Amino acid sequence: MTVSLETHRTEVERLLALADQRRRARPADSCSLPQALGRRLARDVAAPEDVPAFDNSQMDGFAVRSTDLRSAKTAPVTLPVAAPIAAGASAGSLTPGTAAPIMTGAPIPAGADAVIPIERTRPGDFSAPEVTFDAPAPGGQYVRPRGDDIRAGAVLMPAGTSISVAGIGALTGGGLTSVEVEPTLRIAIISTGDEIANGQIPDSNSAALAAACAEIGAHVDRFICSDSPHEFDELLDRLDHDLALTIGGVSAGAYEVVRQALSPLADAWFDHVPLQPGGPQGRAVRAGLPILCLPGNPVSSLVSFELFIRPGLARRCGQVDPDRPRGTAPLAAPLTSIPGKLQVRRGTLDEHGEARVIGGAGSHLLAAYAVATHLIFVPAEIEELAAGDTVAWWRIAAL
Ligand SMILES: Nc1nc2c(c(=O)[nH]1)N[C@H]1C(S)=C(S)[C@@H](COP(=O)(O)OP(=O)(O)OC[C@H]3O[C@@H](n4cnc5c(N)ncnc54)[C@H](O)[C@@H]3O)O[C@H]1N2
Ligand code: MOO
């Protein structure tokens, strides 16, 4: 039965949710920190130590006892300069009645409780033997106390947090080198057809789809299967993935291995959606494994991945912006489209901000797609568009 694009999208979402459930049921991964960007924490992470680990200066200036500057309220106070404390030095202690040059991040010496920035002192120079202060300072001024960012044992980031760039920094700053993260979604991409299995045609579709899945953070394994339904069944029996994407074998030919093998299943659906390219589609759940079946024509498989699968998959893989950037633009040149189907052309936005189609509508024209930066949409009810008419676009590649 033909279904609307919306119905198919909803059904694909249902299968992606199932794939996500399978992923979550697998054990957590241990991941070293720089690699953990974008992964979700499998459990709460407690800070192993106080951050910062010691009281330290927030400014380049002089470490003082605030009590030594009390009288600066009425008259300037001049103190002898003690040995300087660089960031990386050990803490030491401050002799009462002296001021120690201290750099940002350097440990506050025992006895000191405030820092006066260099620009609020006279002569404003670290090499002078004495330093004069014109105002008192409250205790704690410009001191970053130990544990101010996070206390040892406190939850630094709770389970489920998507590890951001700042998260990598905070976890590393907390003394961690690896974390337990939720497992990555594992996808099996299965190219079908004797022409692929015997090498007559390069397996360009699964190469492209594998790149698309890897780009959004999924783990991908690629398989090739001949037109034998038995071989296809045996291959599916071996998979332990969260999701399978099949390519080809879904339309009206005599050797449609995917449709033949899967359509007897209770939950299976194989038919057309009102889309060009990407009309023939299928989906099934086999022994708990959700399977999304894409048409074999190269442009068709990529366009249907973009429209139906990528948004939900990217969101589940933790992408910050799961949707492609979208907008509208005037068409650079007239075009015609087939009635009753959403047509997806490939093109770019030119220097005038106009949408310019590249190549024809045919679903084998992958070379033109390869230099396109945008998908350009012609609605189902439209047969002709004039130059200047508004079209919707999604950006799929860098300009
Ligand atoms: N009588 C009809 N024929 C076709 C219809 C139809 O409605 N009635 N639909 C056409 C449309 S639209 C599409 S799209 C294709 C989809 O066909 P399949 O999904 O069954 O794909 P195949 O027949 O297996 O292959 C189509 C085409 O793509 C090439 N291909 C397949 N896999 C790969 C791969 N991994 N890498 C590169 N190229 C691949 C294959 O060699 C064929 O040329 O059906 C139309 N026919
Ligand atoms: O709908 Mo097919 O995908 O055009 O070749």
Coordinates of C-alpha atoms and ligand atoms in Angstrom, one line a residue:
M1 CA 0.0 0.0 0.0
T2 CA 1.4 3.4 -1.0
V3 CA 1.8 5.6 2.1
S4 CA 2.4 9.4 2.6
L5 CA 5.9 10.7 3.2
E6 CA 4.7 11.6 6.7
T7 CA 3.5 8.1 7.5
H8 CA 6.7 6.5 6.3
R9 CA 8.7 9.0 8.3
T10 CA 6.7 8.1 11.4
E11 CA 7.3 4.4 10.8
V12 CA 11.0 5.0 10.2
E13 CA 11.1 6.9 13.5
R14 CA 9.4 3.9 15.3
L15 CA 12.2 1.6 13.9
L16 CA 14.9 4.0 14.9
A17 CA 13.5 4.1 18.4
L18 CA 13.7 0.3 18.5
A19 CA 17.3 0.5 17.3
D20 CA 18.0 2.9 20.1
Q21 CA 16.5 0.5 22.6
R22 CA 18.8 -2.2 21.4
R23 CA 21.8 0.1 21.6
R24 CA 21.0 1.0 25.2
A25 CA 20.7 -2.6 26.2
R26 CA 24.4 -3.2 25.4
P27 CA 27.1 -2.7 27.9
A28 CA 28.8 0.8 28.3
D29 CA 32.0 1.5 26.4
S30 CA 35.1 2.9 28.1
C31 CA 36.3 5.8 26.1
S32 CA 39.5 7.9 26.4
L33 CA 38.7 11.5 26.9
P34 CA 39.6 13.3 23.7
Q35 CA 37.6 10.6 21.8
A36 CA 34.6 11.0 24.1
L37 CA 33.3 14.2 22.5
G38 CA 29.6 13.9 21.7
R39 CA 29.2 10.6 23.5
R40 CA 26.7 10.3 26.4
L41 CA 27.9 9.4 29.9
A42 CA 26.7 5.9 30.9
R43 CA 26.9 6.8 34.6
D44 CA 27.4 9.8 36.9
V45 CA 31.0 11.0 37.0
A46 CA 32.2 12.2 40.4
A47 CA 35.1 14.5 40.7
P48 CA 38.1 12.5 42.0
E49 CA 39.7 15.6 43.5
D50 CA 39.0 19.2 44.4
V51 CA 39.2 21.6 41.4
P52 CA 41.1 23.8 41.8
A53 CA 43.3 21.5 43.9
F54 CA 44.7 24.5 45.9
D55 CA 43.9 28.1 46.7
N56 CA 45.4 30.2 43.8
S57 CA 45.6 33.7 42.5
Q58 CA 43.0 35.1 40.1
M59 CA 45.2 38.0 39.1
D60 CA 48.9 38.9 38.4
G61 CA 49.6 41.0 41.5
F62 CA 50.8 40.9 45.1
A63 CA 49.7 38.3 47.7
V64 CA 49.1 40.0 51.0
R65 CA 47.6 39.6 54.5
S66 CA 44.5 41.7 54.3
T67 CA 45.1 42.8 57.9
D68 CA 48.4 44.4 56.8
L69 CA 46.5 46.7 54.5
R70 CA 43.8 47.7 57.0
S71 CA 45.3 51.2 57.5
A72 CA 45.4 51.9 53.8
K73 CA 41.9 53.2 54.3
T74 CA 43.3 56.4 55.7
A75 CA 46.9 56.5 54.3
P76 CA 49.0 54.5 51.8
V77 CA 50.7 51.3 53.1
T78 CA 54.2 50.4 51.8
L79 CA 55.5 46.8 52.3
P80 CA 58.8 45.2 51.4
V81 CA 58.5 42.8 48.4
A82 CA 59.0 39.1 49.2
A83 CA 60.2 36.4 46.7
P84 CA 57.9 36.0 43.7
I85 CA 55.5 33.0 43.2
A86 CA 55.1 31.8 39.7
A87 CA 52.3 29.5 38.5
G88 CA 53.8 26.0 39.0
A89 CA 55.7 27.1 42.2
S90 CA 55.0 25.3 45.5
A91 CA 52.9 27.3 48.0
G92 CA 55.4 28.4 50.6
S93 CA 54.3 31.0 53.2
L94 CA 54.2 34.8 53.4
T95 CA 56.2 36.5 56.1
P96 CA 53.9 38.9 57.9
G97 CA 54.3 42.5 56.8
T98 CA 55.5 41.7 53.3
A99 CA 53.9 41.4 49.9
A100 CA 54.8 38.6 47.4
P101 CA 54.5 39.0 43.7
I102 CA 52.1 36.3 42.6
M103 CA 51.0 35.3 39.1
T104 CA 47.6 34.1 37.9
G105 CA 47.1 30.5 38.9
A106 CA 50.0 30.4 41.4
P107 CA 49.4 28.9 44.8
I108 CA 48.4 31.4 47.5
P109 CA 51.2 31.2 50.2
A110 CA 50.2 30.2 53.7
G111 CA 49.2 33.3 55.7
A112 CA 48.2 35.4 52.6
D113 CA 44.4 35.8 52.1
A114 CA 44.1 38.5 49.3
V115 CA 45.7 39.5 46.0
I116 CA 46.0 43.1 44.8
P117 CA 46.3 43.3 41.0
I118 CA 49.6 44.9 39.9
E119 CA 47.8 47.8 38.2
R120 CA 46.4 48.9 41.6
T121 CA 49.8 49.2 43.2
R122 CA 52.7 51.6 43.0
P123 CA 55.1 51.7 41.3
G124 CA 53.2 49.0 39.3
D125 CA 56.4 46.9 38.8
F126 CA 57.3 43.5 40.1
S127 CA 61.0 44.3 40.3
A128 CA 60.8 47.2 42.8
P129 CA 62.0 46.4 46.4
E130 CA 58.9 47.9 47.9
V131 CA 55.3 48.1 46.9
T132 CA 52.7 50.7 48.0
F133 CA 48.9 50.1 48.3
D134 CA 46.4 53.0 48.3
A135 CA 43.4 51.0 49.5
P136 CA 42.7 48.0 51.8
A137 CA 41.5 44.7 50.4
P138 CA 38.8 42.4 51.8
G139 CA 40.0 38.9 52.8
G140 CA 39.5 36.5 49.9
Q141 CA 39.9 39.2 47.2
Y142 CA 41.1 37.6 43.9
V143 CA 41.7 34.2 45.6
R144 CA 40.2 31.2 43.9
P145 CA 39.6 28.8 46.7
R146 CA 40.4 25.1 46.5
G147 CA 37.3 23.2 45.3
D148 CA 35.6 26.4 44.1
D149 CA 34.8 24.8 40.7
I150 CA 34.0 21.3 42.0
R151 CA 34.5 19.4 45.3
A152 CA 36.0 15.9 45.3
G153 CA 33.2 13.4 45.4
A154 CA 30.5 15.8 44.0
V155 CA 28.8 14.8 40.7
L156 CA 30.7 16.6 38.0
M157 CA 28.5 15.4 35.2
P158 CA 25.4 13.2 35.6
A159 CA 24.7 10.0 33.5
G160 CA 23.2 10.9 30.2
T161 CA 25.1 14.1 29.7
S162 CA 26.3 14.6 26.2
I163 CA 30.0 15.3 26.5
S164 CA 30.6 18.7 25.1
V165 CA 33.9 20.5 24.3
A166 CA 33.8 22.1 27.8
G167 CA 32.9 18.6 29.2
I168 CA 36.2 17.2 27.8
G169 CA 38.0 20.0 29.6
A170 CA 36.1 19.6 32.9
L171 CA 36.6 15.8 33.0
T172 CA 40.3 16.2 32.2
G173 CA 40.6 19.0 34.6
G174 CA 39.0 16.8 37.3
G175 CA 41.9 14.3 36.8
L176 CA 40.0 11.8 34.6
T177 CA 41.6 10.2 31.5
S178 CA 38.7 8.0 30.4
V179 CA 34.9 7.7 31.0
E180 CA 32.2 5.1 30.7
V181 CA 29.9 6.1 27.8
E182 CA 26.7 4.8 26.3
P183 CA 27.4 2.4 23.5
T184 CA 27.5 3.7 19.9
L185 CA 24.6 2.8 17.6
R186 CA 25.8 -0.1 15.5
I187 CA 24.5 -0.2 11.9
A188 CA 24.9 -3.0 9.4
I189 CA 24.7 -1.7 5.8
I190 CA 23.9 -4.5 3.4
S191 CA 24.3 -3.9 -0.4
T192 CA 22.4 -6.4 -2.4
G193 CA 22.5 -7.7 -6.0
D194 CA 24.5 -10.0 -8.1
E195 CA 26.0 -7.1 -9.9
I196 CA 27.5 -5.8 -6.6
A197 CA 28.4 -9.3 -5.3
N198 CA 30.3 -10.3 -8.5
G199 CA 32.0 -6.9 -8.8
Q200 CA 30.4 -5.8 -12.0
I201 CA 29.4 -2.5 -10.3
P202 CA 31.4 -0.9 -7.5
D203 CA 29.5 -0.8 -4.2
S204 CA 29.2 3.0 -4.3
N205 CA 25.9 3.2 -2.3
S206 CA 27.2 1.5 0.8
A207 CA 30.4 3.5 0.7
A208 CA 28.4 6.7 0.6
L209 CA 25.9 5.6 3.3
A210 CA 28.7 4.3 5.5
A211 CA 30.3 7.8 5.3
A212 CA 26.9 9.4 6.1
C213 CA 26.4 7.2 9.1
A214 CA 29.9 7.6 10.4
E215 CA 29.7 11.3 9.9
I216 CA 26.9 11.5 12.5
G217 CA 28.7 9.2 15.0
A218 CA 27.3 5.7 14.3
H219 CA 29.5 2.6 14.0
V220 CA 29.1 0.9 10.6
D221 CA 29.9 -2.5 9.2
R222 CA 29.3 -3.1 5.5
F223 CA 28.1 -6.4 3.9
I224 CA 27.4 -7.5 0.4
C225 CA 24.8 -10.1 -0.5
S226 CA 23.9 -11.7 -3.8
D227 CA 20.3 -12.0 -5.1
S228 CA 19.9 -15.2 -3.1
P229 CA 17.2 -14.8 -0.4
H230 CA 18.7 -17.7 1.4
E231 CA 22.1 -16.0 1.6
F232 CA 20.3 -12.8 2.7
D233 CA 18.5 -14.7 5.5
E234 CA 21.8 -16.3 6.7
L235 CA 23.5 -12.9 6.7
L236 CA 20.7 -11.4 8.8
D237 CA 20.9 -14.3 11.3
R238 CA 24.6 -13.4 11.9
L239 CA 24.0 -9.7 12.7
D240 CA 24.1 -8.4 16.2
H241 CA 23.6 -4.8 15.2
D242 CA 21.1 -2.3 16.4
L243 CA 19.8 -1.4 12.9
A244 CA 20.3 -2.7 9.4
L245 CA 20.1 -0.6 6.3
T246 CA 19.6 -2.5 3.1
I247 CA 20.3 -1.2 -0.4
G248 CA 18.5 -2.4 -3.5
G249 CA 16.2 -5.3 -4.1
V250 CA 13.0 -3.6 -3.2
S251 CA 11.2 -2.7 -6.5
A252 CA 9.4 -4.6 -9.1
G253 CA 12.1 -6.8 -10.7
A254 CA 12.3 -10.6 -10.8
Y255 CA 15.2 -10.7 -8.3
E256 CA 14.3 -8.4 -5.4
V257 CA 16.1 -10.2 -2.7
V258 CA 15.2 -7.8 0.2
R259 CA 11.5 -7.7 -0.6
Q260 CA 11.3 -11.4 -1.2
A261 CA 13.1 -12.3 2.0
L262 CA 11.4 -9.8 4.3
S263 CA 7.9 -9.1 3.0
P264 CA 6.5 -12.3 4.6
L265 CA 7.3 -11.0 8.0
A266 CA 4.3 -9.7 10.0
D267 CA 5.5 -6.2 10.5
A268 CA 7.0 -5.7 7.0
W269 CA 6.0 -3.0 4.5
F270 CA 7.3 -2.7 0.9
D271 CA 5.8 -0.2 -1.5
H272 CA 6.2 3.4 -2.9
V273 CA 6.1 6.8 -1.3
P274 CA 5.3 9.9 -3.4
L275 CA 8.9 10.9 -3.8
Q276 CA 11.3 11.1 -6.7
P277 CA 14.0 9.9 -6.5
G278 CA 13.5 7.4 -3.6
G279 CA 10.0 6.1 -4.5
P280 CA 10.3 2.4 -3.6
Q281 CA 10.9 1.9 0.1
G282 CA 10.6 -0.9 2.6
R283 CA 10.9 -1.7 6.3
A284 CA 10.7 -4.7 8.5
V285 CA 11.5 -6.0 12.0
R286 CA 13.2 -9.4 11.9
A287 CA 13.9 -11.3 15.1
G288 CA 13.9 -7.9 16.9
L289 CA 16.3 -6.3 14.4
P290 CA 14.8 -3.1 12.8
I291 CA 15.6 -3.1 9.0
L292 CA 15.2 0.0 6.8
C293 CA 15.3 -0.9 3.1
L294 CA 16.5 1.8 0.6
P295 CA 16.1 1.7 -3.1
G296 CA 19.2 0.7 -5.1
N297 CA 19.6 3.7 -7.5
P298 CA 22.5 5.7 -6.0
V299 CA 20.7 9.1 -5.8
S300 CA 17.6 7.4 -4.5
S301 CA 19.3 5.7 -1.6
L302 CA 21.1 8.9 -0.5
V303 CA 18.0 11.1 -0.9
S304 CA 15.8 8.7 1.1
F305 CA 18.5 8.4 3.8
E306 CA 18.6 12.2 4.0
L307 CA 14.8 12.6 4.2
F308 CA 13.7 9.7 6.3
I309 CA 16.6 8.4 8.3
R310 CA 19.3 11.0 8.9
P311 CA 17.4 13.4 11.1
G312 CA 16.3 10.8 13.6
L313 CA 19.6 8.9 13.5
A314 CA 21.7 12.1 13.9
R315 CA 19.6 13.0 17.0
R316 CA 20.0 9.5 18.5
C317 CA 23.7 9.6 17.8
G318 CA 24.0 12.8 19.9
Q319 CA 24.5 15.4 17.1
V320 CA 24.0 18.9 18.4
D321 CA 22.3 19.9 15.1
P322 CA 20.6 16.8 13.8
D323 CA 18.7 18.6 11.1
R324 CA 20.3 20.0 8.0
P325 CA 20.3 23.8 7.7
R326 CA 17.1 24.7 5.8
G327 CA 15.8 27.7 4.0
T328 CA 14.1 29.0 0.9
A329 CA 15.5 30.8 -2.2
P330 CA 14.4 32.0 -5.6
L331 CA 15.1 29.6 -8.4
A332 CA 17.8 30.6 -10.8
A333 CA 16.2 29.0 -13.9
P334 CA 12.8 27.4 -14.7
L335 CA 12.3 23.7 -14.2
T336 CA 9.6 21.1 -14.6
S337 CA 8.7 18.2 -12.3
I338 CA 6.5 15.1 -12.2
P339 CA 3.1 15.6 -10.7
G340 CA 2.0 13.8 -7.5
K341 CA 5.5 13.4 -6.1
L342 CA 7.8 15.5 -4.1
Q343 CA 10.8 15.9 -6.3
V344 CA 14.2 16.4 -4.8
R345 CA 16.7 18.0 -7.1
R346 CA 20.4 18.5 -6.3
G347 CA 22.0 21.9 -6.7
T348 CA 23.6 24.8 -5.0
L349 CA 23.0 28.4 -4.0
D350 CA 24.8 30.7 -6.4
E351 CA 26.5 34.0 -5.7
H352 CA 23.1 35.8 -6.0
G353 CA 21.5 33.5 -3.4
E354 CA 19.5 31.8 -6.1
A355 CA 18.9 28.1 -6.1
R356 CA 20.6 26.5 -9.1
V357 CA 19.9 22.9 -10.0
I358 CA 22.9 20.8 -11.1
G359 CA 22.3 17.9 -13.5
G360 CA 19.1 16.1 -14.4
A361 CA 16.4 14.5 -12.2
G362 CA 17.6 10.9 -12.9
S363 CA 18.3 8.8 -9.9
H364 CA 21.6 7.4 -11.4
L365 CA 23.2 10.9 -11.7
L366 CA 25.6 10.6 -8.7
A367 CA 28.4 12.7 -10.3
A368 CA 26.1 15.8 -10.3
Y369 CA 25.0 15.1 -6.7
A370 CA 28.7 14.9 -5.7
V371 CA 29.3 18.6 -6.6
A372 CA 25.9 19.7 -5.2
T373 CA 25.7 21.5 -1.8
H374 CA 21.9 21.7 -1.5
L375 CA 18.8 19.5 -1.9
I376 CA 16.2 21.6 -3.7
F377 CA 12.5 20.6 -3.2
V378 CA 9.7 20.8 -5.7
P379 CA 6.4 20.1 -4.0
A380 CA 4.2 17.2 -5.3
E381 CA 1.4 19.5 -6.6
I382 CA 3.9 21.6 -8.8
E383 CA 4.6 20.6 -12.4
E384 CA 6.4 23.8 -13.5
L385 CA 8.4 26.5 -11.8
A386 CA 9.6 29.8 -13.3
A387 CA 12.9 31.5 -12.6
G388 CA 12.4 33.6 -9.5
D389 CA 9.8 31.2 -7.9
T390 CA 10.6 30.3 -4.3
V391 CA 11.9 26.8 -3.5
A392 CA 12.8 25.2 -0.2
W393 CA 16.3 23.8 0.3
W394 CA 18.4 21.8 2.7
R395 CA 22.2 22.4 2.8
I396 CA 24.0 19.0 2.7
A397 CA 27.6 20.1 2.2
A398 CA 29.9 23.0 2.9
L399 CA 29.6 25.8 0.3
Ligands
LIG1 N1 9.0 -1.9 -13.2 C1 9.5 -1.0 -12.3 N2 10.8 -0.9 -12.2 C2 11.3 -0.1 -11.4 C3 10.5 0.7 -10.5 C4 9.1 0.5 -10.6 O1 8.4 1.2 -9.9 N3 8.7 -0.4 -11.5 N4 11.1 1.6 -9.7 C5 12.4 2.2 -10.1 C6 12.9 3.0 -9.1 S1 12.2 4.5 -8.9 C7 14.0 2.6 -8.4 S2 14.7 3.7 -7.3 C8 14.6 1.3 -8.5 C9 14.8 0.7 -7.2 O2 15.2 -0.6 -7.4 P1 15.8 -1.6 -6.3 O3 15.7 -1.0 -5.0 O4 15.1 -2.8 -6.5 O5 17.3 -1.6 -6.7 P2 18.1 -2.5 -7.7 O6 17.1 -3.0 -8.8 O7 18.7 -3.6 -6.9 O8 19.1 -1.5 -8.2 C10 18.8 -0.4 -8.9 C11 20.0 0.2 -9.6 O9 20.9 0.6 -8.6 C12 22.2 0.0 -8.7 N5 22.7 -0.4 -7.4 C13 22.1 -1.2 -6.5 N6 22.8 -1.3 -5.4 C14 23.9 -0.6 -5.6 C15 25.1 -0.3 -4.8 N7 25.3 -0.8 -3.6 N8 26.0 0.5 -5.3 C16 25.9 1.1 -6.6 N9 24.8 0.9 -7.3 C17 23.9 0.0 -6.9 C18 21.8 -1.3 -9.5 O10 23.0 -1.8 -10.2 C19 20.7 -0.8 -10.4 O11 21.3 -0.1 -11.5 O12 13.9 0.5 -9.3 C20 13.3 1.1 -10.5 N10 12.7 0.1 -11.3
MOO2 O1 12.3 6.6 -7.1 MO1 13.6 5.9 -8.1 O2 14.4 6.3 -6.7 O3 13.7 7.5 -8.9 O4 15.0 5.7 -9.2

